[in-house]
XYZ file of C-alpha atoms in Angstrom:
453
model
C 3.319 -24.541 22.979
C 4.721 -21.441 24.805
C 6.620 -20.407 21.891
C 3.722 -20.967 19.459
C 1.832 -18.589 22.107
C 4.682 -16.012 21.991
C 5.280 -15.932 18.505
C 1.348 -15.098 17.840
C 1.544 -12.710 20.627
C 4.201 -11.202 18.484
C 2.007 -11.092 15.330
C -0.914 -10.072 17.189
C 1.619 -6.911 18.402
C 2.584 -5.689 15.019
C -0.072 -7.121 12.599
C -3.419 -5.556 14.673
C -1.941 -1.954 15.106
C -0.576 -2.068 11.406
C -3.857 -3.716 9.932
C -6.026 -1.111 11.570
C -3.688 1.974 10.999
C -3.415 0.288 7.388
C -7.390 0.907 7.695
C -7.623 4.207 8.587
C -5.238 5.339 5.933
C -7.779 3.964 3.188
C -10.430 5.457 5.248
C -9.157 9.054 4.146
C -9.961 7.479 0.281
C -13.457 6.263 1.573
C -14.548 8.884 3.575
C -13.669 10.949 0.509
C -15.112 8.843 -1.596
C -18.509 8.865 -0.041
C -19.068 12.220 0.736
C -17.943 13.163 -2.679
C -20.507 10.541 -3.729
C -23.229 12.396 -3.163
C -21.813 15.511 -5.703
C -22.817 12.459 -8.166
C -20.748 10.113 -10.377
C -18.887 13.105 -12.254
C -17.515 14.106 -8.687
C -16.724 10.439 -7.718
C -14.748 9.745 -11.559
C -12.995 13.319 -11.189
C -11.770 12.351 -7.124
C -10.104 8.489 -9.270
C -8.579 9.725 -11.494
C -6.543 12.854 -10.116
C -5.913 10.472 -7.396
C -4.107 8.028 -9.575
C -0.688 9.786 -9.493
C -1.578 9.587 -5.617
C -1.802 5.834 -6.220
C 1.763 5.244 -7.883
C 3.294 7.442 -5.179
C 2.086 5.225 -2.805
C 3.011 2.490 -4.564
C 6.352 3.424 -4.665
C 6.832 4.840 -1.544
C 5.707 1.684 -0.044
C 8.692 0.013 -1.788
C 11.153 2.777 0.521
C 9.045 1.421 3.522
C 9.700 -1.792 2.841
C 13.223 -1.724 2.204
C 13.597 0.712 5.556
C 11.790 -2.130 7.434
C 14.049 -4.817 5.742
C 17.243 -2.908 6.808
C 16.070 -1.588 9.740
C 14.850 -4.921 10.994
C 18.026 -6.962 10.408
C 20.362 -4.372 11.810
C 18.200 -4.467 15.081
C 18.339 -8.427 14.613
C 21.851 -8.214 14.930
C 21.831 -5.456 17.896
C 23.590 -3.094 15.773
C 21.662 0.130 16.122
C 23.981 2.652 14.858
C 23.459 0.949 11.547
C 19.451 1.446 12.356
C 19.491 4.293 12.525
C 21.951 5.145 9.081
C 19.325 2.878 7.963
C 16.800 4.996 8.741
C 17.781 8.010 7.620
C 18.708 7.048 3.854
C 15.507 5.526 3.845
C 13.765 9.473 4.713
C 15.960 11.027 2.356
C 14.972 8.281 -0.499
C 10.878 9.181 0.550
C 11.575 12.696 0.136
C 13.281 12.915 -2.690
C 10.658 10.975 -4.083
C 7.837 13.369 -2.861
C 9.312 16.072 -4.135
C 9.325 14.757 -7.867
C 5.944 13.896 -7.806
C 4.648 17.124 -6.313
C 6.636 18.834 -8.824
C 5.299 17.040 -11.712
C 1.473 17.002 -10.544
C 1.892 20.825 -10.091
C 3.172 21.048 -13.494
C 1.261 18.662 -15.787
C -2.118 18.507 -13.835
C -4.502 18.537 -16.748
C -2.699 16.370 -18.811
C -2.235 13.846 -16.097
C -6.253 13.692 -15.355
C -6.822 13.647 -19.183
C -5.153 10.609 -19.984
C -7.532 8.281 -18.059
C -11.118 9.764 -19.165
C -12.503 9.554 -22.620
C -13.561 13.074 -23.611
C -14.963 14.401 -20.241
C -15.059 18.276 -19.421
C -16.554 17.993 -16.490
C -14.333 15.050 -15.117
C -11.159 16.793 -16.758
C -11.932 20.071 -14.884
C -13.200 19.263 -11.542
C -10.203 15.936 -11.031
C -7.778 18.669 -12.297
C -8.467 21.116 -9.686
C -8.669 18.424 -6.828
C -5.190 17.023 -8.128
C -3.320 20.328 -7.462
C -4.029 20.910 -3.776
C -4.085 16.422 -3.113
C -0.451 16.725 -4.184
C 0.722 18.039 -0.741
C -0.122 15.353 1.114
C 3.070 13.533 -0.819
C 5.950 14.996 1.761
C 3.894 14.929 4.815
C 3.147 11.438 3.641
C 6.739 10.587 2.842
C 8.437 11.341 6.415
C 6.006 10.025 8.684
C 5.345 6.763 6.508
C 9.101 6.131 6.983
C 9.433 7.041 10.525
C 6.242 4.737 11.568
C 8.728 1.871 10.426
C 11.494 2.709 13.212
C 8.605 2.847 15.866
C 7.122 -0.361 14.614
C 10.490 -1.982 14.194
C 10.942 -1.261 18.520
C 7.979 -2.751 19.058
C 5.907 0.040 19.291
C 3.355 -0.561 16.523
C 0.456 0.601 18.186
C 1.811 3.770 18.727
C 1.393 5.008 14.806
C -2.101 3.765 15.307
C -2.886 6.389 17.226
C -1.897 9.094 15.404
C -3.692 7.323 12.529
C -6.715 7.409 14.601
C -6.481 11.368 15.325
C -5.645 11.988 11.890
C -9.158 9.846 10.552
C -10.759 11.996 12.567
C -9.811 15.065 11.698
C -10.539 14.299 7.971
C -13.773 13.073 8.630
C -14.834 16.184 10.719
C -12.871 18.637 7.866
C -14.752 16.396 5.189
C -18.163 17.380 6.775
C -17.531 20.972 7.122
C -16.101 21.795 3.679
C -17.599 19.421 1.437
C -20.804 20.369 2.266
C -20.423 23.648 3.727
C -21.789 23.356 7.381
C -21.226 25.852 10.661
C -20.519 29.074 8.525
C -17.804 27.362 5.985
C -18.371 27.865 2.227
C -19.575 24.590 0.789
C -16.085 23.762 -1.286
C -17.591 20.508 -3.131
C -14.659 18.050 -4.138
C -11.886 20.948 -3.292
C -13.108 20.534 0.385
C -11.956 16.955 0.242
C -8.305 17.251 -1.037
C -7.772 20.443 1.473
C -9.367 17.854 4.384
C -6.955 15.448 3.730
C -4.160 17.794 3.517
C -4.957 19.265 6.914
C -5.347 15.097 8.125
C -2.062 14.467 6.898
C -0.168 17.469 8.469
C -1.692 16.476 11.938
C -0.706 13.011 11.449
C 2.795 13.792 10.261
C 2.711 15.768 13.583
C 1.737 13.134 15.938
C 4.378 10.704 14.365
C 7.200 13.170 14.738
C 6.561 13.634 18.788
C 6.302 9.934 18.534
C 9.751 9.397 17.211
C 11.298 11.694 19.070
C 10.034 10.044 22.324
C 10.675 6.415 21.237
C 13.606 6.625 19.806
C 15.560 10.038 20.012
C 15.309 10.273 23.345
C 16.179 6.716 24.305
C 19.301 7.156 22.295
C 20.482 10.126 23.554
C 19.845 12.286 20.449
C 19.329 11.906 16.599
C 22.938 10.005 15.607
C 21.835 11.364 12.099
C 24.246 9.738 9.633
C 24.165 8.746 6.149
C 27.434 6.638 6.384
C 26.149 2.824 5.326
C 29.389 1.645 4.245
C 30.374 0.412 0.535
C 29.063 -2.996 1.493
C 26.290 -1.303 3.229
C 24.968 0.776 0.388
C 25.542 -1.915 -2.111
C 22.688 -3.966 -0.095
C 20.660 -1.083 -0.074
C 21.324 -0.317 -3.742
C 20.840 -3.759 -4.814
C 17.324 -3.948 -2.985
C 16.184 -0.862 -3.686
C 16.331 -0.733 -7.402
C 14.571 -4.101 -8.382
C 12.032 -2.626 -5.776
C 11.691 0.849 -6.801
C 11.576 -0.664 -10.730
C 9.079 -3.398 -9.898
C 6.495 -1.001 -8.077
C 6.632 2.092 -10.338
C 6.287 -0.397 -13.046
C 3.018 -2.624 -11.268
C 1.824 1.039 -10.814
C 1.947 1.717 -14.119
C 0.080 -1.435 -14.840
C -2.402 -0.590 -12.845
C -3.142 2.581 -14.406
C -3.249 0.729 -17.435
C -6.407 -0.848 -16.291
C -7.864 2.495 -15.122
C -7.281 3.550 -18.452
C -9.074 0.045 -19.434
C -11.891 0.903 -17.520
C -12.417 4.599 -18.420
C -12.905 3.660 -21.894
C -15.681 1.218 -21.451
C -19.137 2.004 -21.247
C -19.715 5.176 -19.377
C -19.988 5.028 -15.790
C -17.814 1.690 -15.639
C -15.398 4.112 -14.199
C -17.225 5.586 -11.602
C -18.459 2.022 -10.418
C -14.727 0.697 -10.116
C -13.408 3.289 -7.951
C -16.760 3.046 -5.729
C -14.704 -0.255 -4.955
C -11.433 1.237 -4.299
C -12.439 2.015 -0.399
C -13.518 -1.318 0.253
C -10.663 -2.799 -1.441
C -7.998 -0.763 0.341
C -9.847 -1.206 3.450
C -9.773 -4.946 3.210
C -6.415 -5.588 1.959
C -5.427 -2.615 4.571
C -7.056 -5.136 7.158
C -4.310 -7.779 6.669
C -1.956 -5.909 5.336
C -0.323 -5.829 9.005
C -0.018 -9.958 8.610
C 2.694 -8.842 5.884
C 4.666 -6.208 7.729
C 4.913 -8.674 10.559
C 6.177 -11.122 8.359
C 8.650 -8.547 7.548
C 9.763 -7.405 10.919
C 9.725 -10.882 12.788
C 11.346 -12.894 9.543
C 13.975 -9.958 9.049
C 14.487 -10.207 12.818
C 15.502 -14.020 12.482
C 17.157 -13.499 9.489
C 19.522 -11.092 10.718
C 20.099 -13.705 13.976
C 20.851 -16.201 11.014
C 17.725 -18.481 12.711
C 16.860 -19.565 9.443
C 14.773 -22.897 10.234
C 12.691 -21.126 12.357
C 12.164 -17.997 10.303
C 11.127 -20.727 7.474
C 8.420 -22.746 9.556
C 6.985 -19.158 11.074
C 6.253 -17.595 7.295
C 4.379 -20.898 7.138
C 2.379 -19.900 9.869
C 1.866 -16.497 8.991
C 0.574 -17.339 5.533
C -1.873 -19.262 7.052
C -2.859 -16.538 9.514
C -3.466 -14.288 6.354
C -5.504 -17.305 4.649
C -8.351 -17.606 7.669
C -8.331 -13.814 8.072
C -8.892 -13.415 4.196
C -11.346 -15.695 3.681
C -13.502 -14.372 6.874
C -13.168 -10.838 5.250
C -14.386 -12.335 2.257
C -17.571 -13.562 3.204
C -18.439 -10.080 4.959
C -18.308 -8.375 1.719
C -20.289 -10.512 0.016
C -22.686 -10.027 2.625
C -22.694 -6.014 2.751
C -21.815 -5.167 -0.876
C -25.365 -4.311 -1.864
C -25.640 -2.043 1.564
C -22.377 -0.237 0.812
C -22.965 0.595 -2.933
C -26.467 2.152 -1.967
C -24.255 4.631 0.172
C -23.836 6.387 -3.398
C -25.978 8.785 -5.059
C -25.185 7.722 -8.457
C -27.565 5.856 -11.502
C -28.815 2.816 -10.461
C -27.067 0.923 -13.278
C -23.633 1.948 -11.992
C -24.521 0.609 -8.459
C -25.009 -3.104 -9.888
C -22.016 -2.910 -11.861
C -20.132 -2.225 -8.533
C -21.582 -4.956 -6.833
C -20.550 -7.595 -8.929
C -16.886 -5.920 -9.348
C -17.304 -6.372 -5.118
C -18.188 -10.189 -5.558
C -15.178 -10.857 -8.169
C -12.751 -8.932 -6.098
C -14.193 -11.131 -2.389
C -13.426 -14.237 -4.629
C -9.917 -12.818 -6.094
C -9.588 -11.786 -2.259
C -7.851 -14.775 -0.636
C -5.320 -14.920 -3.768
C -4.584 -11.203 -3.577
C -3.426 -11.292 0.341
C -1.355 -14.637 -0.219
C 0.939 -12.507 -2.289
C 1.131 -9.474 0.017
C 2.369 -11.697 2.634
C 4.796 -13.866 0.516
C 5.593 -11.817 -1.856
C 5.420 -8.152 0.127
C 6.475 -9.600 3.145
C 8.261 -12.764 3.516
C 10.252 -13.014 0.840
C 11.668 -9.410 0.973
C 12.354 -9.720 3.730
C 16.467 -11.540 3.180
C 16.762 -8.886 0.588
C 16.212 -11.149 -2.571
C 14.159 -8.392 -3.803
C 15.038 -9.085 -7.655
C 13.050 -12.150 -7.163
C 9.810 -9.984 -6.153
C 10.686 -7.614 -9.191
C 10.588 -10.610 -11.533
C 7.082 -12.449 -10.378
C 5.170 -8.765 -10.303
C 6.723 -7.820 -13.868
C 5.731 -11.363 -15.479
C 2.192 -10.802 -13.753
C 1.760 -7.605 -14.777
C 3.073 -7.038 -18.087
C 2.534 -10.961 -19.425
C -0.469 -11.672 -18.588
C -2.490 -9.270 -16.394
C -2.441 -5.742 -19.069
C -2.799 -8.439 -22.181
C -5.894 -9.573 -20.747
C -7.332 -6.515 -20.014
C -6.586 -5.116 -23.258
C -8.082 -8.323 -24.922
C -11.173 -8.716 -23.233
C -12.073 -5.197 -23.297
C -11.037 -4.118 -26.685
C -11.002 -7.324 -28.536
C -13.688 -9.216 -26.983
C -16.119 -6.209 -25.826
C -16.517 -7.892 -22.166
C -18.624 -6.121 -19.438
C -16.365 -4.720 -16.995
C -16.577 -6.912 -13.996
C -15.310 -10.066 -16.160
C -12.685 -7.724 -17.678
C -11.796 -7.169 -13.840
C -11.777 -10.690 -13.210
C -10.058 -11.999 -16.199
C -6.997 -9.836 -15.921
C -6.687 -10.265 -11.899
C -6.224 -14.033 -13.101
C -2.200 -12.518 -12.630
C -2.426 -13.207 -9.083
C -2.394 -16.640 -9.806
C 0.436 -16.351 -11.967
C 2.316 -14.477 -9.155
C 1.192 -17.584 -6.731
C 2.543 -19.927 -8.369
C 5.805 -18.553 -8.804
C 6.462 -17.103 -5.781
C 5.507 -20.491 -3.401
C 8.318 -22.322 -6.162
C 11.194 -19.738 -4.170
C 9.578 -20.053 -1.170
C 9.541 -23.806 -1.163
C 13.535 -23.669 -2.251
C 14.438 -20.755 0.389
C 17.042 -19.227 -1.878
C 15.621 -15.954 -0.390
C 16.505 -16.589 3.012
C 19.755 -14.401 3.676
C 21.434 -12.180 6.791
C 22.525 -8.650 5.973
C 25.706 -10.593 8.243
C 27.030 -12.710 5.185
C 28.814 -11.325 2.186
C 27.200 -9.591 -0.264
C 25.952 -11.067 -3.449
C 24.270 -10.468 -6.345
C 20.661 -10.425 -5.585
C-alpha cells in the first residue's frame, strides 16, 4: 500500500505541474483565439491558418522533448549525470537548429504558406500573412526553454516550469487586452496585437526558465559541464531514436494539415468553426498531457535501473489514471460546449457547427489520451521509438487522410462527421500499440547493448 501511495505521489508530482503548465501553454492559443474572435470569423480563420506552421513546429519540437526526457531520464536512472547533462545539451542544439529553419522559412514563404490552406480568401490570405511573420519568433524562445523545462522536471522539480508558465499566461493575457483592442493609450493593433503579445509572453517565459535552470541545476553542479561528447554508442541511441521520431511527427504534422486543408475547402466557415475548437482541444489534452510525461520520466527512470516488472505493472496504472481523468474531462465539455462557442462573435451557423465538432471530439476524447500516454509516453520511453513511428504513419497516412479525403470530397459529408470519421485512426493506433505493449519488446535500458530499434 505504501508504495502504491508513493508511486501516485510521484505522478501527482510531475503529472499536475506538467498538465497545468501543458494548460497554460494552449491558453496563449485560446486567449488569442477569443479576443481575436470578436474581429469576426475572417480574423479567427486568418489567426489558424498562419498558425499552422506554428503547429508542426510544435509537433516536432515535442519529438526533441521527448527524446531529451527519454535520455535524460535513463542517464539519471542510472546516476550518471555527466551523461545528463551531454544529454541535455544535444537535445538544445537539436531545438535550435530546428527553430531556426522554420523561422527562416516562415519569413521567407509567408504568403504562400497561409495560401495553401484557404480557398480563394483575400482577406484571410492578407491578415494570417501578416500575423505569421511576427508569430514566427516565438520558435527559438520556444525551442530553449521547452528543452530546459525537461532537465528541471527530470530533478523533480516540475512545478517549477509551472510557474514561469503562469507569469508568462499572464503577461499575454494583459498584452492581449491592451493591443488587440487598443486600451490605456496603445493603438488598437487588431490580430497583429496578438502575435506581438505572445512574442513578448514567450520572451518572459524563456526568461523565467533560464534563472530556473541555472538555480536547479547549474548551480548544484558546480557550473554548466557543457559537452556534446555522447559517445559512438551514445549518439547511435540518440540517432536511432531521434530519426523515427523526428520522421513520424513532421510526417503526423503534415497529416494534420492535410485535414486543415480538408476543412478549408468545405463549406465556408467550416474553417473558422474547427479552429474555435482548437483551444478547448489543446486545453484538454494539455490537461492530461502531464499523465504522459510522467509515464516518461518514472518508466525511463526504472528502465534505466533495469526494474522492468515494475516499470510494466506502473504504465498499467498510469493508463488507467489517464482513462478516469479523460472521461471526467469529457463529460465537462459536453456540458459547457454551447457556453464556450457563444464566447465568439461569429454567424450563428458557424457556432452550431462547432458544437457538434466539441461533442465528436469529448467522445473521440478518451481514445485520443490512451495514445498520448502509451504511445507518447510509455512506450518511448526504452527508446523503441521506430515502433511509435510505425503505428502514427499507418494511422495517419492509411486510414486517417483517406477518410478525410473520401468523406469530404467523395461523399460531400458535413464537417463534424468528416471530423469524426477520419479520427476513427485513433482506434487504429489503439489497437496496435496495446499488441507491443502487451509483448514488452519496448522495454529496454540505455545500460544494454545497442540494437537496432
Amino acid at each position: 500500500m505504501k508504495k502504491r501511495k508513493n508511486f501516485l505521489y510521484a505522478v501527482i508530482g510531475i503529472a499536475v505541474p506538467v498538465g497545468l503548465q501543458s494548460m497554460l501553454q494552449s491558453s496563449f492559443a485560446m486567449i488569442d483565439q477569443l479576443m481575436v474572435g470578436q474581429l469576426g470569423s475572417t480574423a479567427v480563420t486568418a489567426v489558424e491558418v498562419a498558425g499552422r506552421p506554428a503547429f508542426i513546429y510544435s509537433v516536432v519540437l515535442g519529438a526533441v522533448s521527448a527524446i531529451a526526457g527519454i535520455m535524460i531520464s535513463q542517464y539519471l536512472g542510472m546516476k550518471d549525470e555527466d551523461m545528463a547533462d551531454r544529454s541535455l545539451y544535444v537535445n538544445l542544439l537539436a531545438a535550435i537548429a530546428l527553430a531556426v529553419l522554420f523561422t527562416v522559412l516562415c519569413l521567407l514563404l509567408p504568403g504562400q504558406i497561409v495560401d495553401i490552406y484557404i480557398k480563394d480568401d483575400p482577406a484571410v490570405l492578407s491578415v494570417g500573412t501578416d500575423y505569421l511573420v511576427r508569430i514566427v519568433w516565438t520558435y527559438l524562445p520556444m525551442g530553449i526553454s521547452s528543452i530546459l523545462a525537461v532537465m528541471i522536471r527530470c530533478m523533480d522539480r516540475a512545478v517549477c516550469p509551472l510557474y514561469a508558465s503562469i507569469t508568462a499566461a499572464v503577461v499575454n493575457t494583459t498584452l492581449n487586452y491592451v493591443l488587440i483592442f487598443g486600451h490605456f493609450g496603445f493603438p488598437a493593433l487588431g490580430v497583429t496585437g496578438a502575435a506581438v503579445a505572445s512574442v513578448i509572453s514567450q520572451l518572459v517565459n524563456l526568461l523565467l526558465i533560464l534563472i530556473m535552470f541555472y538555480r536547479i541545476r547549474v548551480r548544484s553542479r558546480g557550473g554548466l559541464h557543457f559537452s556534446l561528447m555522447l559517445g559512438k554508442n551514445g549518439y547511435r541511441q540518440f540517432l536511432l531514436m531521434l530519426l523515427p521520431i523526428l520522421i513520424n511527427e513532421f510526417l503526423w504534422s503534415v497529416g494534420q494539415n492535410v485535414n486543415t486543408f480538408i476543412y478549408g475547402h468545405l463549406e465556408k466557415g467550416d474553417l473558422a468553426a474547427m479552429s474555435m475548437t482548437g483551444p478547448i482541444q489543446g486545453l484538454f489534452i494539455g490537461a492530461l498531457s502531464g499523465v504522459s510525461q510522467a509515464a516518461g520520466i518514472l518508466i525511463g527512470k526504472r528502465l534505466g535501473a533495469r526494474e522492468y516488472d515494475q516499470a510494466y505493472q506502473e504504465s498499467k496504472k498510469l493508463l488507467w489514471y489517464g482513462l478516469a481523468g479523460s472521461l471526467v474531462l469529457s463529460f465537462l465539455l459536453i456540458l459547457l460546449r454551447e457556453p464556450y462557442v457563444l464566447l465568439y462573435k461569429v454567424e450563428p451557423e458557424i457556432r452550431a457547427v462547432s458544437s457538434g465538432l466539441l461533442m465528436a471530439f469529448a467522445v473521440l476524447a478518451p481514445v485520443k489520451v490512451a495514445n498520448m500516454i502509451l504511445g507518447g509516453g510509455i512506450i518511448r520511453s526504452g527508446g523503441k521509438t521506430t515502433y511509435i513511428m510505425v503505428i502514427d504513419m499507418i494511422g495517419t497516412w492509411l486510414v486517417g487522410a483517406p477518410l478525410g479525403l473520401i468523406t469530404a470530397f467523395l461523399f460531400h459529408l458535413p464537417v463534424v462527421w468528416v471530423y469524426f470519421i477520419l479520427s476513427q485512426e485513433e482506434l487504429v493506433r489503439l489497437l496496435m500499440s496495446l499488441i507491443i505493449f502487451r509483448r514488452r519488446k519496448w522495454m529496454t535500458s540505455f545500460s544494454e547493448p545497442v540494437t537496432k530499434l
